[in-house]
mmCIF file of C-alpha atoms in Angstrom:
data_model
loop_
_atom_site.group_PDB
_atom_site.id
_atom_site.type_symbol
_atom_site.label_atom_id
_atom_site.label_comp_id
_atom_site.label_asym_id
_atom_site.label_seq_id
_atom_site.Cartn_x
_atom_site.Cartn_y
_atom_site.Cartn_z
ATOM 1 C CA MET A 644 -10.805 -29.751 61.496
ATOM 2 C CA ASP A 645 -11.440 -33.754 60.987
ATOM 3 C CA PRO A 646 -9.974 -36.009 63.623
ATOM 4 C CA SER A 647 -9.780 -38.973 61.317
ATOM 5 C CA ILE A 648 -8.393 -36.899 57.876
ATOM 6 C CA GLN A 649 -5.964 -35.381 60.939
ATOM 7 C CA SER A 650 -5.140 -38.865 62.112
ATOM 8 C CA PHE A 651 -4.239 -40.024 58.424
ATOM 9 C CA LEU A 652 -1.993 -36.931 57.069
ATOM 10 C CA ALA A 653 0.147 -37.860 60.630
ATOM 11 C CA GLY A 654 0.929 -40.813 59.667
ATOM 12 C CA ALA A 655 0.986 -40.520 55.515
ATOM 13 C CA LEU A 656 3.059 -37.123 55.753
ATOM 14 C CA PRO A 657 6.675 -36.942 56.028
ATOM 15 C CA LYS A 658 8.556 -34.493 58.682
ATOM 16 C CA GLY A 659 9.443 -31.375 56.558
ATOM 17 C CA PRO A 660 7.067 -29.501 54.113
ATOM 18 C CA GLY A 661 4.307 -27.256 55.529
ATOM 19 C CA GLY A 662 0.961 -26.811 53.500
ATOM 20 C CA THR A 663 -2.691 -27.001 54.379
ATOM 21 C CA VAL A 664 -5.205 -29.555 53.197
ATOM 22 C CA VAL A 665 -8.862 -28.744 52.761
ATOM 23 C CA ALA A 666 -11.973 -31.189 52.469
ATOM 24 C CA ALA A 667 -15.545 -30.920 51.760
ATOM 25 C CA HIS A 668 -18.375 -33.119 51.566
ATOM 26 C CA ASN A 669 -22.429 -31.797 50.148
ATOM 27 C CA GLY A 670 -21.092 -28.449 50.377
ATOM 28 C CA ARG A 671 -20.093 -28.596 53.872
ATOM 29 C CA LEU A 672 -16.182 -27.903 54.867
ATOM 30 C CA VAL A 673 -15.222 -30.722 56.911
ATOM 31 C CA HIS A 674 -11.335 -30.313 57.146
ATOM 32 C CA CYS A 675 -9.256 -27.177 56.718
ATOM 33 C CA GLY A 676 -6.020 -27.014 58.263
ATOM 34 C CA GLY A 677 -2.351 -26.859 57.919
ATOM 35 C CA PHE A 678 0.948 -28.658 58.751
ATOM 36 C CA GLY A 679 4.332 -27.534 58.903
ATOM 37 C CA PHE A 680 5.647 -23.923 58.335
ATOM 38 C CA ALA A 681 4.371 -21.235 55.786
ATOM 39 C CA ASP A 682 7.472 -19.430 56.851
ATOM 40 C CA ARG A 683 10.404 -21.544 58.439
ATOM 41 C CA GLU A 684 12.270 -18.391 59.297
ATOM 42 C CA ARG A 685 10.004 -16.776 61.406
ATOM 43 C CA LYS A 686 8.009 -19.670 62.604
ATOM 44 C CA ILE A 687 4.666 -18.984 60.923
ATOM 45 C CA PRO A 688 2.727 -21.944 61.080
ATOM 46 C CA ALA A 689 0.591 -22.638 57.681
ATOM 47 C CA ARG A 690 -3.262 -22.499 58.058
ATOM 48 C CA CYS A 691 -6.479 -23.057 56.301
ATOM 49 C CA ASP A 692 -5.945 -19.138 55.008
ATOM 50 C CA THR A 693 -2.451 -19.224 53.810
ATOM 51 C CA VAL A 694 -1.758 -17.877 50.610
ATOM 52 C CA TYR A 695 -0.396 -20.049 48.057
ATOM 53 C CA ASP A 696 1.028 -20.209 44.754
ATOM 54 C CA VAL A 697 -1.702 -22.555 43.233
ATOM 55 C CA MET A 698 0.847 -22.818 39.827
ATOM 56 C CA SER A 699 -0.864 -25.051 36.623
ATOM 57 C CA ILE A 700 -4.448 -24.640 38.522
ATOM 58 C CA THR A 701 -4.913 -21.364 37.223
ATOM 59 C CA LYS A 702 -5.722 -22.995 33.809
ATOM 60 C CA GLN A 703 -8.973 -23.690 35.329
ATOM 61 C CA PHE A 704 -9.844 -20.155 36.009
ATOM 62 C CA THR A 705 -8.447 -19.335 32.316
ATOM 63 C CA ALA A 706 -10.954 -22.118 31.142
ATOM 64 C CA ALA A 707 -13.840 -20.354 33.254
ATOM 65 C CA ALA A 708 -13.463 -16.968 31.750
ATOM 66 C CA ILE A 709 -13.692 -18.277 28.237
ATOM 67 C CA MET A 710 -16.753 -20.165 29.157
ATOM 68 C CA LYS A 711 -17.986 -16.976 30.968
ATOM 69 C CA LEU A 712 -17.229 -15.055 27.798
ATOM 70 C CA GLU A 713 -19.164 -17.548 25.496
ATOM 71 C CA MET A 714 -21.771 -17.292 28.289
ATOM 72 C CA ALA A 715 -22.152 -13.475 27.497
ATOM 73 C CA GLY A 716 -22.152 -14.565 23.197
ATOM 74 C CA LYS A 717 -18.498 -12.194 23.154
ATOM 75 C CA LEU A 718 -17.279 -15.525 21.488
ATOM 76 C CA GLN A 719 -17.317 -19.195 20.482
ATOM 77 C CA VAL A 720 -14.681 -22.452 21.507
ATOM 78 C CA THR A 721 -14.938 -23.622 18.014
ATOM 79 C CA ASP A 722 -13.926 -19.399 16.675
ATOM 80 C CA ARG A 723 -10.552 -19.542 15.108
ATOM 81 C CA LEU A 724 -7.604 -17.337 16.415
ATOM 82 C CA SER A 725 -7.651 -14.906 13.699
ATOM 83 C CA LYS A 726 -10.810 -13.602 14.818
ATOM 84 C CA PHE A 727 -8.994 -12.229 17.784
ATOM 85 C CA LEU A 728 -5.134 -11.809 16.671
ATOM 86 C CA GLY A 729 -5.579 -11.137 12.986
ATOM 87 C CA PRO A 730 -3.044 -12.295 10.503
ATOM 88 C CA ILE A 731 -2.216 -16.068 11.158
ATOM 89 C CA PRO A 732 0.662 -18.018 9.680
ATOM 90 C CA ALA A 733 -0.561 -20.596 7.381
ATOM 91 C CA ASP A 734 -0.131 -23.477 9.761
ATOM 92 C CA LYS A 735 -1.905 -22.052 12.536
ATOM 93 C CA ARG A 736 -5.005 -20.663 10.754
ATOM 94 C CA GLU A 737 -7.290 -24.054 11.950
ATOM 95 C CA ILE A 738 -6.215 -23.249 15.630
ATOM 96 C CA THR A 739 -9.413 -22.697 17.375
ATOM 97 C CA LEU A 740 -9.824 -21.752 21.413
ATOM 98 C CA HIS A 741 -11.246 -25.569 21.725
ATOM 99 C CA HIS A 742 -7.448 -26.417 20.314
ATOM 100 C CA LEU A 743 -5.718 -24.328 22.770
ATOM 101 C CA LEU A 744 -8.130 -25.630 25.807
ATOM 102 C CA THR A 745 -7.654 -29.165 25.233
ATOM 103 C CA HIS A 746 -3.938 -28.755 24.716
ATOM 104 C CA THR A 747 -4.257 -30.002 20.828
ATOM 105 C CA ALA A 748 -3.026 -26.598 19.323
ATOM 106 C CA GLY A 749 0.038 -28.268 18.582
ATOM 107 C CA LEU A 750 1.935 -25.077 20.262
ATOM 108 C CA ASP A 751 5.549 -26.174 21.541
ATOM 109 C CA ASP A 752 6.442 -24.643 25.154
ATOM 110 C CA GLU A 753 10.305 -25.501 24.341
ATOM 111 C CA GLU A 754 9.803 -24.536 20.434
ATOM 112 C CA ILE A 755 8.526 -20.704 21.620
ATOM 113 C CA GLY A 756 11.515 -20.995 24.350
ATOM 114 C CA GLY A 757 11.200 -18.408 27.624
ATOM 115 C CA ASP A 758 11.477 -18.701 31.887
ATOM 116 C CA ASP A 759 8.650 -18.203 33.370
ATOM 117 C CA TYR A 760 9.797 -15.253 34.631
ATOM 118 C CA GLU A 761 11.440 -13.544 31.343
ATOM 119 C CA PRO A 762 10.062 -9.886 31.001
ATOM 120 C CA VAL A 763 8.188 -10.549 28.098
ATOM 121 C CA SER A 764 4.846 -8.649 27.175
ATOM 122 C CA ARG A 765 1.760 -9.961 26.039
ATOM 123 C CA ASP A 766 2.715 -9.221 22.257
ATOM 124 C CA GLY A 767 5.790 -10.367 22.824
ATOM 125 C CA MET A 768 4.064 -13.600 23.624
ATOM 126 C CA LEU A 769 1.911 -13.851 21.100
ATOM 127 C CA ARG A 770 4.247 -12.929 18.290
ATOM 128 C CA ALA A 771 6.785 -15.852 19.468
ATOM 129 C CA ALA A 772 3.447 -18.255 19.830
ATOM 130 C CA LEU A 773 2.440 -17.719 16.131
ATOM 131 C CA LYS A 774 6.002 -17.678 14.549
ATOM 132 C CA SER A 775 7.043 -21.349 16.255
ATOM 133 C CA LYS A 776 7.053 -24.370 14.894
ATOM 134 C CA LEU A 777 4.215 -26.439 15.646
ATOM 135 C CA GLN A 778 5.078 -30.224 16.980
ATOM 136 C CA SER A 779 1.302 -31.562 15.173
ATOM 137 C CA ALA A 780 -1.404 -30.265 13.292
ATOM 138 C CA PRO A 781 -4.251 -28.601 15.045
ATOM 139 C CA GLY A 782 -6.256 -31.078 16.802
ATOM 140 C CA ALA A 783 -4.024 -34.016 15.776
ATOM 141 C CA GLU A 784 -2.456 -34.903 19.152
ATOM 142 C CA PHE A 785 -2.086 -33.646 22.745
ATOM 143 C CA HIS A 786 0.377 -31.278 23.954
ATOM 144 C CA TYR A 787 0.415 -30.277 27.293
ATOM 145 C CA SER A 788 1.675 -26.286 26.457
ATOM 146 C CA ASN A 789 1.413 -23.443 28.798
ATOM 147 C CA VAL A 790 1.963 -20.910 26.581
ATOM 148 C CA GLY A 791 -1.708 -22.469 25.084
ATOM 149 C CA TYR A 792 -3.135 -21.087 27.909
ATOM 150 C CA SER A 793 -1.161 -17.726 27.892
ATOM 151 C CA VAL A 794 -2.689 -16.846 24.604
ATOM 152 C CA LEU A 795 -6.314 -17.637 25.942
ATOM 153 C CA ALA A 796 -5.694 -15.206 28.631
ATOM 154 C CA ALA A 797 -4.721 -12.834 25.626
ATOM 155 C CA ILE A 798 -8.020 -13.713 24.142
ATOM 156 C CA VAL A 799 -9.887 -12.866 27.460
ATOM 157 C CA GLU A 800 -8.195 -9.183 27.327
ATOM 158 C CA LYS A 801 -9.177 -8.514 23.572
ATOM 159 C CA VAL A 802 -12.428 -9.487 23.912
ATOM 160 C CA SER A 803 -13.555 -8.069 27.220
ATOM 161 C CA GLY A 804 -11.602 -4.945 27.045
ATOM 162 C CA VAL A 805 -10.184 -5.358 30.436
ATOM 163 C CA GLY A 806 -7.279 -7.297 31.916
ATOM 164 C CA TYR A 807 -7.089 -10.759 32.717
ATOM 165 C CA GLU A 808 -6.866 -10.446 36.335
ATOM 166 C CA ARG A 809 -9.680 -7.935 36.643
ATOM 167 C CA TYR A 810 -11.607 -9.917 34.593
ATOM 168 C CA LEU A 811 -11.659 -13.127 36.776
ATOM 169 C CA ARG A 812 -11.858 -10.868 39.728
ATOM 170 C CA GLU A 813 -15.184 -9.405 38.468
ATOM 171 C CA HIS A 814 -16.603 -12.436 36.832
ATOM 172 C CA LEU A 815 -15.509 -15.187 38.424
ATOM 173 C CA PHE A 816 -13.859 -14.819 42.160
ATOM 174 C CA ALA A 817 -15.914 -11.930 43.416
ATOM 175 C CA PRO A 818 -19.501 -13.238 42.845
ATOM 176 C CA SER A 819 -17.320 -16.634 44.356
ATOM 177 C CA GLY A 820 -16.828 -14.886 47.150
ATOM 178 C CA MET A 821 -13.196 -15.364 46.559
ATOM 179 C CA ALA A 822 -11.397 -12.204 48.325
ATOM 180 C CA ARG A 823 -7.854 -13.763 48.640
ATOM 181 C CA THR A 824 -7.575 -14.918 44.912
ATOM 182 C CA GLY A 825 -5.196 -13.023 42.291
ATOM 183 C CA TYR A 826 -2.050 -11.622 41.367
ATOM 184 C CA VAL A 827 -1.959 -8.094 42.563
ATOM 185 C CA LEU A 828 -5.152 -6.830 42.940
ATOM 186 C CA PRO A 829 -5.763 -8.574 46.773
ATOM 187 C CA ARG A 830 -4.346 -6.738 49.314
ATOM 188 C CA TRP A 831 -2.300 -9.412 51.311
ATOM 189 C CA GLU A 832 -0.263 -8.714 54.233
ATOM 190 C CA ARG A 833 3.281 -10.464 53.512
ATOM 191 C CA ASP A 834 3.303 -12.794 56.548
ATOM 192 C CA GLN A 835 -0.120 -14.318 55.170
ATOM 193 C CA VAL A 836 1.722 -15.489 51.760
ATOM 194 C CA ALA A 837 3.839 -18.729 52.064
ATOM 195 C CA VAL A 838 7.530 -18.830 51.429
ATOM 196 C CA GLU A 839 8.754 -21.561 48.832
ATOM 197 C CA TYR A 840 11.254 -23.864 49.881
ATOM 198 C CA ASP A 841 13.509 -25.905 47.232
ATOM 199 C CA GLU A 842 14.419 -30.010 47.356
ATOM 200 C CA ARG A 843 16.953 -28.798 49.842
ATOM 201 C CA GLY A 844 14.930 -26.572 51.998
ATOM 202 C CA THR A 845 16.226 -23.205 50.977
ATOM 203 C CA PRO A 846 13.909 -20.485 50.813
ATOM 204 C CA GLN A 847 13.289 -19.287 47.349
ATOM 205 C CA GLY A 848 10.916 -16.416 48.745
ATOM 206 C CA ARG A 849 7.573 -15.538 48.046
ATOM 207 C CA PRO A 850 5.787 -15.887 44.717
ATOM 208 C CA TYR A 851 5.565 -12.185 43.554
ATOM 209 C CA GLU A 852 9.163 -11.471 45.085
ATOM 210 C CA HIS A 853 10.354 -13.480 41.619
ATOM 211 C CA PRO A 854 10.523 -10.980 38.361
ATOM 212 C CA TRP A 855 7.097 -10.070 37.671
ATOM 213 C CA ALA A 856 5.420 -6.835 36.108
ATOM 214 C CA ALA A 857 3.660 -4.521 38.343
ATOM 215 C CA ASP A 858 0.476 -5.837 37.171
ATOM 216 C CA GLY A 859 1.150 -9.707 37.984
ATOM 217 C CA PRO A 860 3.720 -12.341 36.159
ATOM 218 C CA TYR A 861 4.849 -11.958 33.053
ATOM 219 C CA TRP A 862 2.937 -13.688 29.752
ATOM 220 C CA TYR A 863 5.571 -16.793 29.835
ATOM 221 C CA LEU A 864 3.552 -17.293 33.323
ATOM 222 C CA ARG A 865 -0.065 -15.189 33.198
ATOM 223 C CA GLY A 866 -3.146 -17.227 32.424
ATOM 224 C CA ASN A 867 -1.196 -20.651 32.811
ATOM 225 C CA GLY A 868 0.007 -20.209 36.084
ATOM 226 C CA GLY A 869 1.254 -18.336 39.057
ATOM 227 C CA LEU A 870 -2.264 -17.489 40.569
ATOM 228 C CA LEU A 871 -2.071 -16.980 44.024
ATOM 229 C CA SER A 872 -5.138 -18.541 46.299
ATOM 230 C CA THR A 873 -6.118 -19.367 49.606
ATOM 231 C CA PRO A 874 -7.296 -23.120 50.766
ATOM 232 C CA ARG A 875 -10.471 -21.530 51.940
ATOM 233 C CA ASP A 876 -10.967 -19.457 48.894
ATOM 234 C CA MET A 877 -10.476 -22.976 46.605
ATOM 235 C CA PHE A 878 -13.238 -24.391 48.928
ATOM 236 C CA ARG A 879 -15.411 -21.689 47.678
ATOM 237 C CA TRP A 880 -14.506 -21.864 43.752
ATOM 238 C CA HIS A 881 -15.396 -25.668 44.137
ATOM 239 C CA ARG A 882 -18.844 -24.373 45.730
ATOM 240 C CA ALA A 883 -19.197 -22.062 43.202
ATOM 241 C CA LEU A 884 -19.043 -25.105 40.388
ATOM 242 C CA GLU A 885 -21.838 -26.921 42.593
ATOM 243 C CA GLY A 886 -24.067 -24.462 41.451
ATOM 244 C CA ASP A 887 -25.023 -22.643 38.197
ATOM 245 C CA ARG A 888 -24.192 -18.739 39.152
ATOM 246 C CA ILE A 889 -21.339 -18.359 38.055
ATOM 247 C CA LEU A 890 -21.443 -20.965 34.902
ATOM 248 C CA SER A 891 -24.146 -22.536 33.294
ATOM 249 C CA GLY A 892 -24.778 -25.724 33.211
ATOM 250 C CA ARG A 893 -24.031 -26.246 29.434
ATOM 251 C CA ALA A 894 -21.043 -24.314 30.367
ATOM 252 C CA LYS A 895 -19.910 -26.987 33.230
ATOM 253 C CA ARG A 896 -20.735 -29.837 30.864
ATOM 254 C CA LYS A 897 -18.525 -28.350 28.114
ATOM 255 C CA MET A 898 -15.614 -27.598 30.679
ATOM 256 C CA PHE A 899 -15.895 -31.086 32.120
ATOM 257 C CA LYS A 900 -16.339 -33.289 28.987
ATOM 258 C CA PRO A 901 -13.523 -35.659 28.435
ATOM 259 C CA HIS A 902 -12.444 -34.445 25.292
ATOM 260 C CA VAL A 903 -8.937 -35.845 24.454
ATOM 261 C CA LEU A 904 -7.828 -39.139 25.735
ATOM 262 C CA VAL A 905 -4.244 -38.421 27.482
ATOM 263 C CA GLY A 906 -3.277 -41.815 28.685
ATOM 264 C CA VAL A 907 -3.945 -44.227 31.545
ATOM 265 C CA ARG A 908 -3.101 -43.496 35.372
ATOM 266 C CA ASN A 909 -3.258 -45.769 38.166
ATOM 267 C CA GLY A 910 -5.166 -47.676 36.056
ATOM 268 C CA ASP A 911 -7.760 -45.105 35.108
ATOM 269 C CA LYS A 912 -8.405 -43.357 31.530
ATOM 270 C CA PHE A 913 -7.501 -39.912 31.978
ATOM 271 C CA TYR A 914 -8.701 -37.422 29.762
ATOM 272 C CA TYR A 915 -8.224 -33.343 29.349
ATOM 273 C CA GLY A 916 -11.467 -31.458 29.700
ATOM 274 C CA TYR A 917 -11.170 -27.603 29.505
ATOM 275 C CA GLY A 918 -8.374 -26.617 32.724
ATOM 276 C CA TRP A 919 -9.601 -30.161 33.751
ATOM 277 C CA GLY A 920 -8.200 -33.451 33.740
ATOM 278 C CA VAL A 921 -11.415 -36.185 33.951
ATOM 279 C CA VAL A 922 -10.581 -39.480 34.991
ATOM 280 C CA ARG A 923 -13.104 -42.314 34.586
ATOM 281 C CA THR A 924 -12.106 -44.631 37.344
ATOM 282 C CA GLY A 925 -12.507 -48.396 37.106
ATOM 283 C CA ASP A 926 -15.724 -48.480 39.449
ATOM 284 C CA GLY A 927 -17.287 -46.136 36.826
ATOM 285 C CA ARG A 928 -16.782 -43.118 39.189
ATOM 286 C CA ARG A 929 -15.896 -39.393 37.288
ATOM 287 C CA VAL A 930 -13.487 -37.389 39.000
ATOM 288 C CA LEU A 931 -12.435 -33.977 38.062
ATOM 289 C CA GLU A 932 -8.894 -32.737 38.668
ATOM 290 C CA HIS A 933 -5.717 -30.566 38.050
ATOM 291 C CA ASP A 934 -2.550 -30.739 39.532
ATOM 292 C CA GLY A 935 -0.107 -27.649 39.449
ATOM 293 C CA GLY A 936 4.321 -28.096 40.069
ATOM 294 C CA ASN A 937 7.229 -26.143 40.247
ATOM 295 C CA ASP A 938 10.793 -26.628 41.632
ATOM 296 C CA TRP A 939 9.321 -25.298 44.717
ATOM 297 C CA SER A 940 5.843 -26.354 45.409
ATOM 298 C CA PHE A 941 3.056 -28.826 44.246
ATOM 299 C CA GLY A 942 -0.499 -28.508 44.774
ATOM 300 C CA GLU A 943 -3.488 -30.857 43.990
ATOM 301 C CA PHE A 944 -7.312 -29.953 43.513
ATOM 302 C CA ALA A 945 -9.904 -32.865 42.881
ATOM 303 C CA ARG A 946 -13.535 -32.999 42.496
ATOM 304 C CA PHE A 947 -15.159 -36.400 43.162
ATOM 305 C CA THR A 948 -18.704 -35.271 41.469
ATOM 306 C CA ASP A 949 -20.476 -38.461 42.566
ATOM 307 C CA HIS A 950 -19.846 -38.027 46.336
ATOM 308 C CA ARG A 951 -19.913 -34.301 46.233
ATOM 309 C CA VAL A 952 -16.413 -34.187 47.544
ATOM 310 C CA MET A 953 -13.604 -31.735 47.118
ATOM 311 C CA VAL A 954 -10.009 -32.576 47.947
ATOM 312 C CA PHE A 955 -7.509 -29.358 47.766
ATOM 313 C CA TRP A 956 -3.749 -30.100 49.198
ATOM 314 C CA ILE A 957 -0.836 -27.876 48.760
ATOM 315 C CA THR A 958 2.915 -27.302 50.109
ATOM 316 C CA ASN A 959 5.348 -25.049 49.833
ATOM 317 C CA HIS A 960 8.315 -27.292 49.607
ATOM 318 C CA ALA A 961 9.520 -29.448 46.893
ATOM 319 C CA TYR A 962 10.272 -32.427 49.272
ATOM 320 C CA ARG A 963 11.804 -35.801 48.028
ATOM 321 C CA ALA A 964 13.895 -37.902 50.724
ATOM 322 C CA GLY A 965 13.966 -41.369 50.414
ATOM 323 C CA LYS A 966 10.455 -43.022 49.584
ATOM 324 C CA TRP A 967 8.783 -39.909 49.927
ATOM 325 C CA ASN A 968 7.750 -37.627 46.783
ATOM 326 C CA LEU A 969 4.908 -35.744 47.380
ATOM 327 C CA GLU A 970 4.144 -35.449 43.367
ATOM 328 C CA GLU A 971 4.358 -39.167 43.161
ATOM 329 C CA GLN A 972 2.498 -39.584 46.663
ATOM 330 C CA ASN A 973 -0.381 -37.470 44.945
ATOM 331 C CA THR A 974 -3.057 -39.816 44.544
ATOM 332 C CA GLU A 975 -2.545 -42.121 47.590
ATOM 333 C CA LEU A 976 -3.064 -39.017 49.865
ATOM 334 C CA THR A 977 -6.124 -37.519 47.716
ATOM 335 C CA LEU A 978 -7.706 -40.772 47.681
ATOM 336 C CA GLY A 979 -7.014 -41.339 51.406
ATOM 337 C CA ILE A 980 -8.201 -37.352 52.356
ATOM 338 C CA GLU A 981 -11.115 -38.427 49.853
ATOM 339 C CA LYS A 982 -12.207 -41.506 51.673
ATOM 340 C CA ARG A 983 -12.402 -39.768 55.248
ATOM 341 C CA ALA A 984 -14.034 -36.677 53.931
ATOM 342 C CA ARG A 985 -17.094 -39.340 52.718
ATOM 343 C CA ASP A 986 -16.971 -41.505 55.740
#
């Protein structure tokens, strides 16, 4: 573990939450270590290879699957939904894969309804999405939509002819060396998977101990969240994205392009690409990032491409006390880790 990063974390992190921090520079892992416990009751420490729910960071894998299918000539991001889903209601006929990827399709998660753990099938999710009322015309506005990425996961299945997780495993994870990433296909030992804790520190179980189907989460979560991975595997994904073996340069340029201006964060312009946020900093640097959060956990994955630095940190405790809120401290923590990894 890098002593400067370790020292920074010791002063920056509050007592209580558990988690893991990974940092890489120039393709080399410079820090990978845990803090606190992955399982408090059994005193299992958080480690580099602890398995966590990466939550909405899942979206970048769904986007990468779409780009992989485009590379194979199976689809184009300009294709409309009707090409894959048959007859489409009139208000949604102009929706393309690009709109889903950039959260500009107009789909409204609240209008569609449904909890992450509601036992809805793929076709049930699609029916709900297609009959819902749009928030805006396709392409007109940015509205972050989880169900839009579930629709993309369904399209991955329809086009590839295999299940969503299996497609990711065969075409993204295995070629990247990510043997410990997925929904149900990896064979984890139970003690390797982090228990999640709510704000009060009450254990909420492991991610797959919530209502799931036999092959993974139900379809209001599948494709937009819920993938399990390890910090070391996320480093391997970063390494894969630095090369062209998994995704071509053209595919990555599309995926990382700042397609839609979302707003300004911490004084920097924040755009959305395909499954990634794209930040243009005041000093001209580009940062590719996506966070993920639920009522129990929070994580951040950031790639500082100008300096070839990657930071991934995740906690299994929705910690908020006094001045501390790990979600609100995200930028401070991430930039602090990045600076020390680069130095």
